[in-house]
Short mmCIF file of C-alpha atoms in Angstrom, two decimals:
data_model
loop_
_atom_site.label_atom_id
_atom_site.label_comp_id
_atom_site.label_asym_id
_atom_site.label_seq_id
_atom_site.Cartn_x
_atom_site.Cartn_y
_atom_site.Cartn_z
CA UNK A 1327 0.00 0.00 0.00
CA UNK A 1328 1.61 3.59 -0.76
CA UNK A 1329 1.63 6.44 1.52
CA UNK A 1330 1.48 9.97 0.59
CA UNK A 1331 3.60 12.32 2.93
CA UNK A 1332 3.35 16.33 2.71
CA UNK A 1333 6.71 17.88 4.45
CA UNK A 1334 5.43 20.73 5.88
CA UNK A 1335 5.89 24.09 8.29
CA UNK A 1336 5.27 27.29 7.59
CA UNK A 1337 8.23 28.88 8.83
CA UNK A 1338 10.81 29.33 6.06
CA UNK A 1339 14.80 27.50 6.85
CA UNK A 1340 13.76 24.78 8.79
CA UNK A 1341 15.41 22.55 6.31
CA UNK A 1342 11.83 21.16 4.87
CA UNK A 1343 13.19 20.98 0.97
CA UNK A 1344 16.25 19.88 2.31
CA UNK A 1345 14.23 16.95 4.05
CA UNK A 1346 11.97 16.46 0.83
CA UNK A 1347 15.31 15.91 -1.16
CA UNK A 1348 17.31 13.41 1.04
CA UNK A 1349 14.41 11.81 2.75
CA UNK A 1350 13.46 10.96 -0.84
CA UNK A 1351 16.63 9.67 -1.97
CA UNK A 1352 17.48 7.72 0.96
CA UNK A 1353 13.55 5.78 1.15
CA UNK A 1354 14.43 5.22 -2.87
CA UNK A 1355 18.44 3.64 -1.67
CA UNK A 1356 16.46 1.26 0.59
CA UNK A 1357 14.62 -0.23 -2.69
CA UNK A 1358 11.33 1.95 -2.49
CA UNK A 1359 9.90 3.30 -5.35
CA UNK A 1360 9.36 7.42 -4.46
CA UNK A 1361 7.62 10.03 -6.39
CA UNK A 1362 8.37 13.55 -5.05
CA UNK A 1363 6.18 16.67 -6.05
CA UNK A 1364 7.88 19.51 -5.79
CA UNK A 1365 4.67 21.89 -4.85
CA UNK A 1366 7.03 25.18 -3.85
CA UNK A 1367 7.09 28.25 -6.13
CA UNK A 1368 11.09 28.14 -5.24
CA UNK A 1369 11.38 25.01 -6.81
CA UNK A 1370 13.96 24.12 -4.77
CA UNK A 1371 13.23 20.44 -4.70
CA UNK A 1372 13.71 20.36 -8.18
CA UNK A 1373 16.64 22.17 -8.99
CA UNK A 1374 18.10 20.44 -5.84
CA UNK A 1375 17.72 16.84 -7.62
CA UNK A 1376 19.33 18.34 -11.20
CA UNK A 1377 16.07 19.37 -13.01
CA UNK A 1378 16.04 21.96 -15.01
CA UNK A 1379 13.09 24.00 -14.68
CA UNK A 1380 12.90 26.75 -16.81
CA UNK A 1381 13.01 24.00 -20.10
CA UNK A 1382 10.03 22.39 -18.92
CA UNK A 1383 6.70 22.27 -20.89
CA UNK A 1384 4.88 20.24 -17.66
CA UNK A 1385 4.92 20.63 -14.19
CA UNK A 1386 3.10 20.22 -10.93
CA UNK A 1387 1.61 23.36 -12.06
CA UNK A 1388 -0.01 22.70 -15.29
CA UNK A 1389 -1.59 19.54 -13.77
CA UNK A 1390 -3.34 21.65 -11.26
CA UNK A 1391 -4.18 24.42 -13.41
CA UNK A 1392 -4.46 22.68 -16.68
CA UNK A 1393 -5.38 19.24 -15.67
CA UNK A 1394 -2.65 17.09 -17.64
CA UNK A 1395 -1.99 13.82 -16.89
CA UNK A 1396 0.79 13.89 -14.00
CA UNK A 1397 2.46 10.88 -15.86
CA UNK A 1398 3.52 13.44 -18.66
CA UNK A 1399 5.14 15.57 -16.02
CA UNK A 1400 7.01 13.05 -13.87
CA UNK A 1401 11.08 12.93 -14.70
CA UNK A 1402 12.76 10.04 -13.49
CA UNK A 1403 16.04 11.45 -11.60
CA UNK A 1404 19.56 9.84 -11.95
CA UNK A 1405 18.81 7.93 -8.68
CA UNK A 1406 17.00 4.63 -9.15
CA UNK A 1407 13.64 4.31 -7.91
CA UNK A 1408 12.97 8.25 -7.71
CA UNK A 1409 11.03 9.98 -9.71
CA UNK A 1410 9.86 13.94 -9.36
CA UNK A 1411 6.98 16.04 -10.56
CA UNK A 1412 9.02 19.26 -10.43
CA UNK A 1413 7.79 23.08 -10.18
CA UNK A 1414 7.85 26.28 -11.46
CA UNK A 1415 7.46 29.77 -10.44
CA UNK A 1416 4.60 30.05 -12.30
CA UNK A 1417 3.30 27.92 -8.88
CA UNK A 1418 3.50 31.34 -7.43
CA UNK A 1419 0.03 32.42 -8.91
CA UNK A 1420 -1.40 29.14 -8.94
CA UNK A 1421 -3.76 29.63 -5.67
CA UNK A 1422 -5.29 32.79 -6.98
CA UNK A 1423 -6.02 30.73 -10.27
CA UNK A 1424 -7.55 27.99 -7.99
CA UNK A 1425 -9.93 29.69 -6.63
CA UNK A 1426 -12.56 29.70 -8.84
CA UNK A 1427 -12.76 26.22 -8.95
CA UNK A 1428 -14.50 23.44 -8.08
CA UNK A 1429 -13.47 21.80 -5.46
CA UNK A 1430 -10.27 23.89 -4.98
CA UNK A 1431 -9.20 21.77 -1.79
CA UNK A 1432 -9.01 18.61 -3.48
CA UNK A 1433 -7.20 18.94 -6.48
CA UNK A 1434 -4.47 17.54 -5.37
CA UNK A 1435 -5.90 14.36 -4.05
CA UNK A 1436 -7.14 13.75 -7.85
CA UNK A 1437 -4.10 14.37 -8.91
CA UNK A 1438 -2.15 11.66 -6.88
CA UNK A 1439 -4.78 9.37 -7.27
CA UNK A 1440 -3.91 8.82 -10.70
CA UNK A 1441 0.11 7.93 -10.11
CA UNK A 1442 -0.31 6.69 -6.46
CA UNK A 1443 -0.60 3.06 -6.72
CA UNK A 1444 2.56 3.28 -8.85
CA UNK A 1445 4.80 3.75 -5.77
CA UNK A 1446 5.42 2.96 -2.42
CA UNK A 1447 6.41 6.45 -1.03
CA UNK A 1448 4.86 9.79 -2.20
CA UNK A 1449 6.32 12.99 -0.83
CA UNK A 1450 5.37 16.21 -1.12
CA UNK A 1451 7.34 19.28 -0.32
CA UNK A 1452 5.15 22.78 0.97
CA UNK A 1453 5.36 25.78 0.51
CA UNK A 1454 6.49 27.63 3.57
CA UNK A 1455 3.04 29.00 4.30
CA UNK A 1456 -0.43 27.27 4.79
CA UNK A 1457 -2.22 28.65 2.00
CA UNK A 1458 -4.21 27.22 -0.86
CA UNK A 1459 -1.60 24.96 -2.40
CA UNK A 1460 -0.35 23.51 1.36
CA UNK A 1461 -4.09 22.91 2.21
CA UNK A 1462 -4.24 20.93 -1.00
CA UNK A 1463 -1.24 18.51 -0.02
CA UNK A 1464 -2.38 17.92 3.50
CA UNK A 1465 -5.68 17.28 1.99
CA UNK A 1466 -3.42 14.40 -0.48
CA UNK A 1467 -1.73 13.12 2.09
CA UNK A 1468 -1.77 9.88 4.60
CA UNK A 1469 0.33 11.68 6.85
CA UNK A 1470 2.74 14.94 7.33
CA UNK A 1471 6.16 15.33 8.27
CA UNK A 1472 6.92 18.59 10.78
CA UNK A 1473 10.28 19.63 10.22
CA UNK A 1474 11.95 21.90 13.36
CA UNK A 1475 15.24 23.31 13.38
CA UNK A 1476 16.89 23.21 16.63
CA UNK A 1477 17.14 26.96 17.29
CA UNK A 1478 15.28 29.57 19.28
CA UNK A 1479 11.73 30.32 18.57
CA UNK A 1480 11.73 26.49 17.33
CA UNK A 1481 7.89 26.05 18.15
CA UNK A 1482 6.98 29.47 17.13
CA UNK A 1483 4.05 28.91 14.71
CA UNK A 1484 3.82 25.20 15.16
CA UNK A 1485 1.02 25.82 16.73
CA UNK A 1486 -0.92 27.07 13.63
CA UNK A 1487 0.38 24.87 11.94
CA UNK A 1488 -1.14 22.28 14.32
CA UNK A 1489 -4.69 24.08 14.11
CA UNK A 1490 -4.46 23.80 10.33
CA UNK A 1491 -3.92 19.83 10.80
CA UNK A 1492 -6.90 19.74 12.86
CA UNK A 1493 -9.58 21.52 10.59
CA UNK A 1494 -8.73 19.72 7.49
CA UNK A 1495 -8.78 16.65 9.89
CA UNK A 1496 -12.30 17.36 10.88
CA UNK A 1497 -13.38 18.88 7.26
CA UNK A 1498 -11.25 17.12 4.52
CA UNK A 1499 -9.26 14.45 5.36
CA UNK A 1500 -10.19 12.33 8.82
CA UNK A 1501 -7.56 9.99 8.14
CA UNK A 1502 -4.79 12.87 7.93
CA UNK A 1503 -2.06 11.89 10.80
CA UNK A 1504 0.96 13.34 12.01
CA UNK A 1505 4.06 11.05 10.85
CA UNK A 1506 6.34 12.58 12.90
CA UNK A 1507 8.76 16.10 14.47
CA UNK A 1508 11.55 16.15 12.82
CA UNK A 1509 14.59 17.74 14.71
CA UNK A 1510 16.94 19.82 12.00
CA UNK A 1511 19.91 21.41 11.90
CA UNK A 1512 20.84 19.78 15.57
CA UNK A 1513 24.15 20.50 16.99
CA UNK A 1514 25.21 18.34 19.99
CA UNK A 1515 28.04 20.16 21.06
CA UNK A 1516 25.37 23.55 21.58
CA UNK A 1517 22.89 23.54 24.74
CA UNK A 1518 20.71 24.94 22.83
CA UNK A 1519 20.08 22.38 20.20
CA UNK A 1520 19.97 19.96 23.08
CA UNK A 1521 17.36 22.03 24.97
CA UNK A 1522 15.50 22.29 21.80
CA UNK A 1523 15.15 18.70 21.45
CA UNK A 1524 14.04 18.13 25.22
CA UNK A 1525 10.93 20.91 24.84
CA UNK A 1526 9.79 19.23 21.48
CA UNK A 1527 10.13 15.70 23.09
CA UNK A 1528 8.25 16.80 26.14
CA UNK A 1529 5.39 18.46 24.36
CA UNK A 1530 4.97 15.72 21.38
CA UNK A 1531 6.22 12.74 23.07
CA UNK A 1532 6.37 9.87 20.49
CA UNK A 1533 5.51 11.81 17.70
CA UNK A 1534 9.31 12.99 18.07
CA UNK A 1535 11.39 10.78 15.04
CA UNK A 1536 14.62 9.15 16.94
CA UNK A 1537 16.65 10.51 14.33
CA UNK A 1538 17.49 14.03 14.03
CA UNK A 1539 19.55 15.86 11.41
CA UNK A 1540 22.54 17.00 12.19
CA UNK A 1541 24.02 20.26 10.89
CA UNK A 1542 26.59 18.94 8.15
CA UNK A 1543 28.58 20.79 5.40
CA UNK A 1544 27.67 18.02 2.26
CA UNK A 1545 24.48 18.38 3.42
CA UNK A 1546 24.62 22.50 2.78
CA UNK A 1547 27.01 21.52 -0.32
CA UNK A 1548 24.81 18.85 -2.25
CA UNK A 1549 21.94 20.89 -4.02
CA UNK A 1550 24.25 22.70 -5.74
CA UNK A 1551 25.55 20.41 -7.32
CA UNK A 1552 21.93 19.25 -8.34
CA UNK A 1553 22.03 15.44 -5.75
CA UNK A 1554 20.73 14.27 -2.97
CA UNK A 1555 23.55 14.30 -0.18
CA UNK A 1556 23.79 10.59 -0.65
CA UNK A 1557 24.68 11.00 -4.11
CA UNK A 1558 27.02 14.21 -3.63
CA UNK A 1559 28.58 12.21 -0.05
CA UNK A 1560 27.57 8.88 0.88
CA UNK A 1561 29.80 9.15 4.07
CA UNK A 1562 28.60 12.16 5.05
CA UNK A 1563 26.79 12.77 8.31
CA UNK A 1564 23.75 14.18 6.67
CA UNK A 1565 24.02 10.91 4.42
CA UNK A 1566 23.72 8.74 7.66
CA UNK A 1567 21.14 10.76 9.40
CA UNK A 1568 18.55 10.47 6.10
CA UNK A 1569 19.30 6.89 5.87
CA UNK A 1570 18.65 6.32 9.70
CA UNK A 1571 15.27 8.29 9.03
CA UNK A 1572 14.09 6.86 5.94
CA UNK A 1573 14.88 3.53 7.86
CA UNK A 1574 12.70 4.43 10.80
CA UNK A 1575 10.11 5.84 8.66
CA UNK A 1576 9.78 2.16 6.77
CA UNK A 1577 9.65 0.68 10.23
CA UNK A 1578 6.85 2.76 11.47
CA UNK A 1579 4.60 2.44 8.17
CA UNK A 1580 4.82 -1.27 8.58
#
């Protein structure tokens, strides 16, 4: 059975595309076939994996606006077993387009529908706000992935975030869970990052993933060169960390 995963917080640099990317690559290492849709104007995600957007006829955006077929817009990437629907700035007008239409909320969801049973993992990276188009892949998704870096102000909006969970829990999607906090950009040497950690695990509990992801070089280094950390650095630290993750996320969907 696949599962559909939005990657999502409204606060910008929490390392959410960074997550989309590696989390992506490393689930598609351990033999799992991954489709990642790249639903941020920035299209970070995409450029991050080696796509070139601005030579693209088809992206995540004309299959919400337009209505293609998302199998004409999926590239495979030079990673076995992962795949991406990539996006375009164009994405940044995309929810005032959407409004007028039916059913704005679900568009997504009849999107996926039509690619989903061809893979085992389906991410999907946000936009860092909760508007129209983040609505739309929470509405998609089995489950969402909270991303928090381990600095000050670390739960500062979380809690909207949390509220948003909740009403498209109780008016779009009931089966809409929370996968997992996701502890970023963790430094064990700082008290902070270790304080940081505590206050999530105390408030969330078990929704807290073991692994966290430690603040690495490679990791900064890799979407330049257009990979996936694993492909830029294998041995890296940032390498392990999204292996470890991808491993306990494969545990915990079993």
């Amino acid at each position: 059975m696949s599962k559909i995963i939005s990657l999502a917080n409204q606060k910008g640099g929490v390392g959410k595309t960074t997550t989309s990317i590696n989390l992506a690559a490393s689930l598609a290492h351990e033999g799992k076939k991954v489709l990642l849709i790249d639903a941020d104007p920035q299209a970070n995600a995409s450029s991050g994996l080696g796509v070139e957007v601005r030579d693209l006829d088809s992206t995540i955006y004309e299959c919400l606006i337009n209505g293609i077929d998302p199998h004409t817009a999926i590239i495979k990437t030079e990673r076995k077993n992962l795949s991406i629907i990539p996006s375009h700035i164009d994405l940044v007008g995309a929810e005032i387009e959407m409004l007028n239409m039916d059913n704005r909320e679900t568009i997504m969801r009849r999107i996926l529908s039509q690619v989903r049973n061809e893979y085992d993992y389906i991410l999907i990276d946000c936009s860092p706000s909760l508007g129209l188009l983040t609505v739309n892949a929470l509405t998609a998704s089995d489950s969402v992935i909270i991303p928090v870096q381990c600095e000050f102000f670390a739960l500062e909006g979380i809690a909207k975030l949390l509220n948003t969970i909740k009403i498209i829990k109780s008016q779009l999607n009931p089966a809409l869970q929370i996968e997992g906090f996701l502890l970023t950009m963790y430094d064990n040497r700082l008290r902070l990052s270790n304080q940081v950690y505590e206050e999530v695990k105390r408030h969330f509990g078990d929704l807290v993933f073991n692994s966290v992801i430690s603040r690495n070089v490679r990791l900064s280094e890799a979407p330049s060169h257009g990979k996936s950390v694993l492909d830029y650095d294998a041995q890296s630290r940032g390498a392990q960390n999204y292996l470890a993750l991808a491993k306990e996320l494969i545990k915990r969907s079993k």
